[in-house]
């Protein structure tokens, strides 16, 4: 959530939901989230993917894209 607010500082994150979770390997899990952002009268949906090590909870990669 903090990364979305950093990438979109002028908007308010009003909601988010988990879309998908998949195990890529024993040491990598990929989770996908949709974030709903509001800027004045506009609503934007941003999809975030995070890949992390479930054994250490360390983030390996993270990306954001408007959908």
mmCIF file of N, CA, C and O in Angstrom:
data_model
loop_
_atom_site.group_PDB
_atom_site.id
_atom_site.type_symbol
_atom_site.label_atom_id
_atom_site.label_comp_id
_atom_site.label_asym_id
_atom_site.label_seq_id
_atom_site.Cartn_x
_atom_site.Cartn_y
_atom_site.Cartn_z
ATOM 1 N N UNK A 1 0.825 -1.192 0.000
ATOM 2 C CA UNK A 1 0.000 0.000 0.000
ATOM 3 C C UNK A 1 0.867 1.253 0.000
ATOM 4 O O UNK A 1 0.581 2.201 -0.708
ATOM 5 N N UNK A 2 1.941 1.239 0.765
ATOM 6 C CA UNK A 2 2.817 2.404 0.817
ATOM 7 C C UNK A 2 3.484 2.672 -0.527
ATOM 8 O O UNK A 2 3.682 3.824 -0.910
ATOM 9 N N UNK A 3 3.821 1.611 -1.268
ATOM 10 C CA UNK A 3 4.442 1.797 -2.577
ATOM 11 C C UNK A 3 3.475 2.427 -3.571
ATOM 12 O O UNK A 3 3.870 3.246 -4.390
ATOM 13 N N UNK A 4 2.207 2.068 -3.484
ATOM 14 C CA UNK A 4 1.202 2.671 -4.365
ATOM 15 C C UNK A 4 1.067 4.150 -4.044
ATOM 16 O O UNK A 4 1.018 4.992 -4.942
ATOM 17 N N UNK A 5 1.029 4.493 -2.778
ATOM 18 C CA UNK A 5 0.905 5.894 -2.392
ATOM 19 C C UNK A 5 2.159 6.688 -2.770
ATOM 20 O O UNK A 5 2.061 7.870 -3.081
ATOM 21 N N UNK A 6 3.316 6.052 -2.778
ATOM 22 C CA UNK A 6 4.535 6.719 -3.220
ATOM 23 C C UNK A 6 4.500 6.953 -4.728
ATOM 24 O O UNK A 6 4.885 8.017 -5.207
ATOM 25 N N UNK A 7 4.027 5.958 -5.482
ATOM 26 C CA UNK A 7 3.959 6.079 -6.940
ATOM 27 C C UNK A 7 2.873 7.058 -7.382
ATOM 28 O O UNK A 7 2.990 7.682 -8.431
ATOM 29 N N UNK A 8 1.807 7.165 -6.595
ATOM 30 C CA UNK A 8 0.679 8.054 -6.913
ATOM 31 C C UNK A 8 0.418 8.967 -5.715
ATOM 32 O O UNK A 8 -0.589 8.818 -5.024
ATOM 33 N N UNK A 9 1.297 9.933 -5.457
ATOM 34 C CA UNK A 9 1.166 10.742 -4.241
ATOM 35 C C UNK A 9 -0.045 11.670 -4.231
ATOM 36 O O UNK A 9 -0.511 12.056 -3.167
ATOM 37 N N UNK A 10 -0.580 12.002 -5.391
ATOM 38 C CA UNK A 10 -1.683 12.950 -5.458
ATOM 39 C C UNK A 10 -3.060 12.295 -5.331
ATOM 40 O O UNK A 10 -4.068 12.976 -5.358
ATOM 41 N N UNK A 11 -3.107 10.983 -5.192
ATOM 42 C CA UNK A 11 -4.391 10.289 -5.134
ATOM 43 C C UNK A 11 -4.616 9.640 -3.768
ATOM 44 O O UNK A 11 -3.684 9.456 -2.990
ATOM 45 N N UNK A 12 -5.847 9.275 -3.524
ATOM 46 C CA UNK A 12 -6.220 8.578 -2.299
ATOM 47 C C UNK A 12 -6.514 7.121 -2.638
ATOM 48 O O UNK A 12 -7.301 6.836 -3.543
ATOM 49 N N UNK A 13 -5.866 6.197 -1.952
ATOM 50 C CA UNK A 13 -6.157 4.774 -2.128
ATOM 51 C C UNK A 13 -7.386 4.471 -1.279
ATOM 52 O O UNK A 13 -7.354 4.585 -0.057
ATOM 53 N N UNK A 14 -8.495 4.125 -1.937
ATOM 54 C CA UNK A 14 -9.742 3.921 -1.208
ATOM 55 C C UNK A 14 -10.068 2.462 -0.952
ATOM 56 O O UNK A 14 -10.859 2.149 -0.062
ATOM 57 N N UNK A 15 -9.462 1.552 -1.728
ATOM 58 C CA UNK A 15 -9.753 0.131 -1.539
ATOM 59 C C UNK A 15 -8.683 -0.689 -2.253
ATOM 60 O O UNK A 15 -8.010 -0.198 -3.157
ATOM 61 N N UNK A 16 -8.544 -1.923 -1.829
ATOM 62 C CA UNK A 16 -7.700 -2.864 -2.550
ATOM 63 C C UNK A 16 -8.204 -4.271 -2.284
ATOM 64 O O UNK A 16 -8.897 -4.521 -1.297
ATOM 65 N N UNK A 17 -7.901 -5.175 -3.227
ATOM 66 C CA UNK A 17 -8.322 -6.572 -3.056
ATOM 67 C C UNK A 17 -7.287 -7.497 -3.669
ATOM 68 O O UNK A 17 -6.589 -7.144 -4.620
ATOM 69 N N UNK A 18 -7.206 -8.672 -3.102
ATOM 70 C CA UNK A 18 -6.322 -9.705 -3.624
ATOM 71 C C UNK A 18 -6.971 -10.316 -4.864
ATOM 72 O O UNK A 18 -8.156 -10.641 -4.856
ATOM 73 N N UNK A 19 -6.196 -10.441 -5.928
ATOM 74 C CA UNK A 19 -6.705 -11.005 -7.177
ATOM 75 C C UNK A 19 -6.263 -12.451 -7.340
ATOM 76 O O UNK A 19 -7.045 -13.314 -7.712
ATOM 77 N N UNK A 20 -4.966 -12.700 -7.040
ATOM 78 C CA UNK A 20 -4.426 -14.037 -7.284
ATOM 79 C C UNK A 20 -3.179 -14.243 -6.442
ATOM 80 O O UNK A 20 -2.445 -13.312 -6.157
ATOM 81 N N UNK A 21 -2.951 -15.488 -6.070
ATOM 82 C CA UNK A 21 -1.726 -15.867 -5.361
ATOM 83 C C UNK A 21 -1.250 -17.176 -5.965
ATOM 84 O O UNK A 21 -2.010 -18.135 -6.065
ATOM 85 N N UNK A 22 0.012 -17.199 -6.398
ATOM 86 C CA UNK A 22 0.544 -18.427 -6.984
ATOM 87 C C UNK A 22 1.960 -18.698 -6.494
ATOM 88 O O UNK A 22 2.754 -17.782 -6.320
ATOM 89 N N UNK A 23 2.230 -19.965 -6.270
ATOM 90 C CA UNK A 23 3.556 -20.387 -5.833
ATOM 91 C C UNK A 23 4.398 -20.652 -7.073
ATOM 92 O O UNK A 23 4.095 -21.560 -7.851
ATOM 93 N N UNK A 24 5.424 -19.835 -7.273
ATOM 94 C CA UNK A 24 6.301 -19.992 -8.429
ATOM 95 C C UNK A 24 7.348 -21.062 -8.185
ATOM 96 O O UNK A 24 7.753 -21.768 -9.106
ATOM 97 N N UNK A 25 7.799 -21.153 -6.941
ATOM 98 C CA UNK A 25 8.760 -22.172 -6.517
ATOM 99 C C UNK A 25 8.686 -22.245 -4.997
ATOM 100 O O UNK A 25 7.902 -21.536 -4.375
ATOM 101 N N UNK A 26 9.515 -23.076 -4.421
ATOM 102 C CA UNK A 26 9.521 -23.213 -2.967
ATOM 103 C C UNK A 26 9.907 -21.902 -2.269
ATOM 104 O O UNK A 26 9.472 -21.620 -1.163
ATOM 105 N N UNK A 27 10.709 -21.104 -2.966
ATOM 106 C CA UNK A 27 11.195 -19.859 -2.357
ATOM 107 C C UNK A 27 10.617 -18.599 -2.996
ATOM 108 O O UNK A 27 11.070 -17.494 -2.713
ATOM 109 N N UNK A 28 9.599 -18.755 -3.855
ATOM 110 C CA UNK A 28 9.002 -17.584 -4.509
ATOM 111 C C UNK A 28 7.488 -17.733 -4.617
ATOM 112 O O UNK A 28 6.991 -18.728 -5.139
ATOM 113 N N UNK A 29 6.796 -16.706 -4.136
ATOM 114 C CA UNK A 29 5.339 -16.622 -4.257
ATOM 115 C C UNK A 29 5.013 -15.293 -4.926
ATOM 116 O O UNK A 29 5.631 -14.269 -4.613
ATOM 117 N N UNK A 30 4.068 -15.325 -5.857
ATOM 118 C CA UNK A 30 3.630 -14.101 -6.528
ATOM 119 C C UNK A 30 2.186 -13.816 -6.125
ATOM 120 O O UNK A 30 1.322 -14.674 -6.261
ATOM 121 N N UNK A 31 1.958 -12.602 -5.617
ATOM 122 C CA UNK A 31 0.607 -12.164 -5.269
ATOM 123 C C UNK A 31 0.258 -10.954 -6.115
ATOM 124 O O UNK A 31 1.091 -10.072 -6.332
ATOM 125 N N UNK A 32 -0.996 -10.924 -6.572
ATOM 126 C CA UNK A 32 -1.494 -9.827 -7.396
ATOM 127 C C UNK A 32 -2.628 -9.144 -6.655
ATOM 128 O O UNK A 32 -3.520 -9.813 -6.128
ATOM 129 N N UNK A 33 -2.589 -7.807 -6.631
ATOM 130 C CA UNK A 33 -3.601 -6.998 -5.962
ATOM 131 C C UNK A 33 -4.107 -5.922 -6.908
ATOM 132 O O UNK A 33 -3.348 -5.411 -7.740
ATOM 133 N N UNK A 34 -5.378 -5.560 -6.781
ATOM 134 C CA UNK A 34 -5.934 -4.403 -7.464
ATOM 135 C C UNK A 34 -6.177 -3.316 -6.427
ATOM 136 O O UNK A 34 -6.785 -3.573 -5.380
ATOM 137 N N UNK A 35 -5.683 -2.124 -6.723
ATOM 138 C CA UNK A 35 -5.855 -0.958 -5.856
ATOM 139 C C UNK A 35 -6.786 0.025 -6.545
ATOM 140 O O UNK A 35 -6.616 0.303 -7.735
ATOM 141 N N UNK A 36 -7.767 0.548 -5.828
ATOM 142 C CA UNK A 36 -8.683 1.556 -6.356
ATOM 143 C C UNK A 36 -8.219 2.912 -5.832
ATOM 144 O O UNK A 36 -8.137 3.121 -4.627
ATOM 145 N N UNK A 37 -7.919 3.824 -6.759
ATOM 146 C CA UNK A 37 -7.417 5.143 -6.416
ATOM 147 C C UNK A 37 -8.419 6.205 -6.851
ATOM 148 O O UNK A 37 -9.077 6.044 -7.881
ATOM 149 N N UNK A 38 -8.523 7.269 -6.084
ATOM 150 C CA UNK A 38 -9.410 8.383 -6.440
ATOM 151 C C UNK A 38 -8.613 9.676 -6.524
ATOM 152 O O UNK A 38 -7.847 10.003 -5.619
ATOM 153 N N UNK A 39 -8.828 10.389 -7.621
ATOM 154 C CA UNK A 39 -8.247 11.707 -7.839
ATOM 155 C C UNK A 39 -9.380 12.613 -8.292
ATOM 156 O O UNK A 39 -9.874 12.464 -9.407
ATOM 157 N N UNK A 40 -9.820 13.483 -7.419
ATOM 158 C CA UNK A 40 -10.972 14.358 -7.666
ATOM 159 C C UNK A 40 -12.165 13.499 -8.086
ATOM 160 O O UNK A 40 -12.625 12.687 -7.303
ATOM 161 N N UNK A 41 -12.621 13.602 -9.326
ATOM 162 C CA UNK A 41 -13.786 12.823 -9.781
ATOM 163 C C UNK A 41 -13.390 11.591 -10.592
ATOM 164 O O UNK A 41 -14.238 10.953 -11.194
ATOM 165 N N UNK A 42 -12.123 11.264 -10.622
ATOM 166 C CA UNK A 42 -11.635 10.149 -11.431
ATOM 167 C C UNK A 42 -11.276 8.952 -10.558
ATOM 168 O O UNK A 42 -10.684 9.104 -9.502
ATOM 169 N N UNK A 43 -11.653 7.751 -11.025
ATOM 170 C CA UNK A 43 -11.280 6.518 -10.335
ATOM 171 C C UNK A 43 -10.292 5.765 -11.217
ATOM 172 O O UNK A 43 -10.522 5.599 -12.413
ATOM 173 N N UNK A 44 -9.192 5.327 -10.630
ATOM 174 C CA UNK A 44 -8.141 4.608 -11.352
ATOM 175 C C UNK A 44 -7.939 3.261 -10.666
ATOM 176 O O UNK A 44 -7.884 3.189 -9.442
ATOM 177 N N UNK A 45 -7.818 2.200 -11.466
ATOM 178 C CA UNK A 45 -7.470 0.887 -10.926
ATOM 179 C C UNK A 45 -6.015 0.601 -11.289
ATOM 180 O O UNK A 45 -5.633 0.698 -12.451
ATOM 181 N N UNK A 46 -5.238 0.267 -10.284
ATOM 182 C CA UNK A 46 -3.825 -0.057 -10.476
ATOM 183 C C UNK A 46 -3.606 -1.479 -9.985
ATOM 184 O O UNK A 46 -4.017 -1.840 -8.879
ATOM 185 N N UNK A 47 -2.983 -2.289 -10.830
ATOM 186 C CA UNK A 47 -2.676 -3.670 -10.452
ATOM 187 C C UNK A 47 -1.222 -3.750 -9.995
ATOM 188 O O UNK A 47 -0.326 -3.251 -10.660
ATOM 189 N N UNK A 48 -1.026 -4.368 -8.850
ATOM 190 C CA UNK A 48 0.314 -4.550 -8.308
ATOM 191 C C UNK A 48 0.649 -6.019 -8.186
ATOM 192 O O UNK A 48 -0.187 -6.814 -7.750
ATOM 193 N N UNK A 49 1.838 -6.376 -8.604
ATOM 194 C CA UNK A 49 2.352 -7.737 -8.458
ATOM 195 C C UNK A 49 3.548 -7.702 -7.522
ATOM 196 O O UNK A 49 4.446 -6.873 -7.695
ATOM 197 N N UNK A 50 3.540 -8.575 -6.550
ATOM 198 C CA UNK A 50 4.677 -8.672 -5.642
ATOM 199 C C UNK A 50 5.155 -10.120 -5.618
ATOM 200 O O UNK A 50 4.354 -11.041 -5.522
ATOM 201 N N UNK A 51 6.460 -10.292 -5.795
ATOM 202 C CA UNK A 51 7.080 -11.609 -5.695
ATOM 203 C C UNK A 51 7.947 -11.574 -4.444
ATOM 204 O O UNK A 51 8.741 -10.652 -4.260
ATOM 205 N N UNK A 52 7.765 -12.559 -3.583
ATOM 206 C CA UNK A 52 8.506 -12.575 -2.323
ATOM 207 C C UNK A 52 8.874 -13.998 -1.934
ATOM 208 O O UNK A 52 8.322 -14.970 -2.458
ATOM 209 N N UNK A 53 9.806 -14.092 -1.002
ATOM 210 C CA UNK A 53 10.228 -15.374 -0.452
ATOM 211 C C UNK A 53 9.349 -15.644 0.773
ATOM 212 O O UNK A 53 9.433 -14.905 1.750
ATOM 213 N N UNK A 54 8.504 -16.682 0.750
ATOM 214 C CA UNK A 54 7.609 -16.939 1.874
ATOM 215 C C UNK A 54 8.326 -17.398 3.149
ATOM 216 O O UNK A 54 7.776 -17.296 4.240
ATOM 217 N N UNK A 55 9.550 -17.866 3.005
ATOM 218 C CA UNK A 55 10.295 -18.321 4.174
ATOM 219 C C UNK A 55 10.881 -17.146 4.961
ATOM 220 O O UNK A 55 11.028 -17.213 6.181
ATOM 221 N N UNK A 56 11.207 -16.053 4.249
ATOM 222 C CA UNK A 56 11.823 -14.888 4.900
ATOM 223 C C UNK A 56 10.939 -13.643 4.841
ATOM 224 O O UNK A 56 11.248 -12.646 5.482
ATOM 225 N N UNK A 57 9.869 -13.687 4.037
ATOM 226 C CA UNK A 57 8.990 -12.536 3.773
ATOM 227 C C UNK A 57 9.722 -11.377 3.103
ATOM 228 O O UNK A 57 9.245 -10.248 3.109
ATOM 229 N N UNK A 58 10.853 -11.640 2.499
ATOM 230 C CA UNK A 58 11.595 -10.608 1.760
ATOM 231 C C UNK A 58 10.988 -10.426 0.381
ATOM 232 O O UNK A 58 10.738 -11.398 -0.345
ATOM 233 N N UNK A 59 10.783 -9.158 0.003
ATOM 234 C CA UNK A 59 10.260 -8.842 -1.320
ATOM 235 C C UNK A 59 11.387 -8.985 -2.339
ATOM 236 O O UNK A 59 12.476 -8.439 -2.155
ATOM 237 N N UNK A 60 11.104 -9.718 -3.407
ATOM 238 C CA UNK A 60 12.064 -9.925 -4.491
ATOM 239 C C UNK A 60 11.819 -8.904 -5.591
ATOM 240 O O UNK A 60 12.750 -8.316 -6.131
ATOM 241 N N UNK A 61 10.549 -8.702 -5.950
ATOM 242 C CA UNK A 61 10.211 -7.693 -6.953
ATOM 243 C C UNK A 61 8.788 -7.205 -6.743
ATOM 244 O O UNK A 61 7.956 -7.882 -6.127
ATOM 245 N N UNK A 62 8.527 -6.016 -7.288
ATOM 246 C CA UNK A 62 7.212 -5.399 -7.169
ATOM 247 C C UNK A 62 6.996 -4.507 -8.383
ATOM 248 O O UNK A 62 7.910 -3.788 -8.781
ATOM 249 N N UNK A 63 5.808 -4.608 -8.993
ATOM 250 C CA UNK A 63 5.522 -3.712 -10.114
ATOM 251 C C UNK A 63 4.079 -3.232 -10.046
ATOM 252 O O UNK A 63 3.228 -3.880 -9.437
ATOM 253 N N UNK A 64 3.838 -2.086 -10.663
ATOM 254 C CA UNK A 64 2.512 -1.470 -10.699
ATOM 255 C C UNK A 64 2.173 -1.122 -12.146
ATOM 256 O O UNK A 64 3.048 -0.704 -12.904
ATOM 257 N N UNK A 65 0.889 -1.281 -12.508
ATOM 258 C CA UNK A 65 0.439 -0.894 -13.850
ATOM 259 C C UNK A 65 -1.030 -0.504 -13.765
ATOM 260 O O UNK A 65 -1.827 -1.155 -13.077
ATOM 261 N N UNK A 66 -1.395 0.587 -14.453
ATOM 262 C CA UNK A 66 -2.807 0.972 -14.512
ATOM 263 C C UNK A 66 -3.533 -0.007 -15.429
ATOM 264 O O UNK A 66 -3.031 -0.396 -16.470
ATOM 265 N N UNK A 67 -4.719 -0.409 -14.999
ATOM 266 C CA UNK A 67 -5.535 -1.336 -15.802
ATOM 267 C C UNK A 67 -6.878 -0.723 -16.127
ATOM 268 O O UNK A 67 -7.291 0.241 -15.552
#
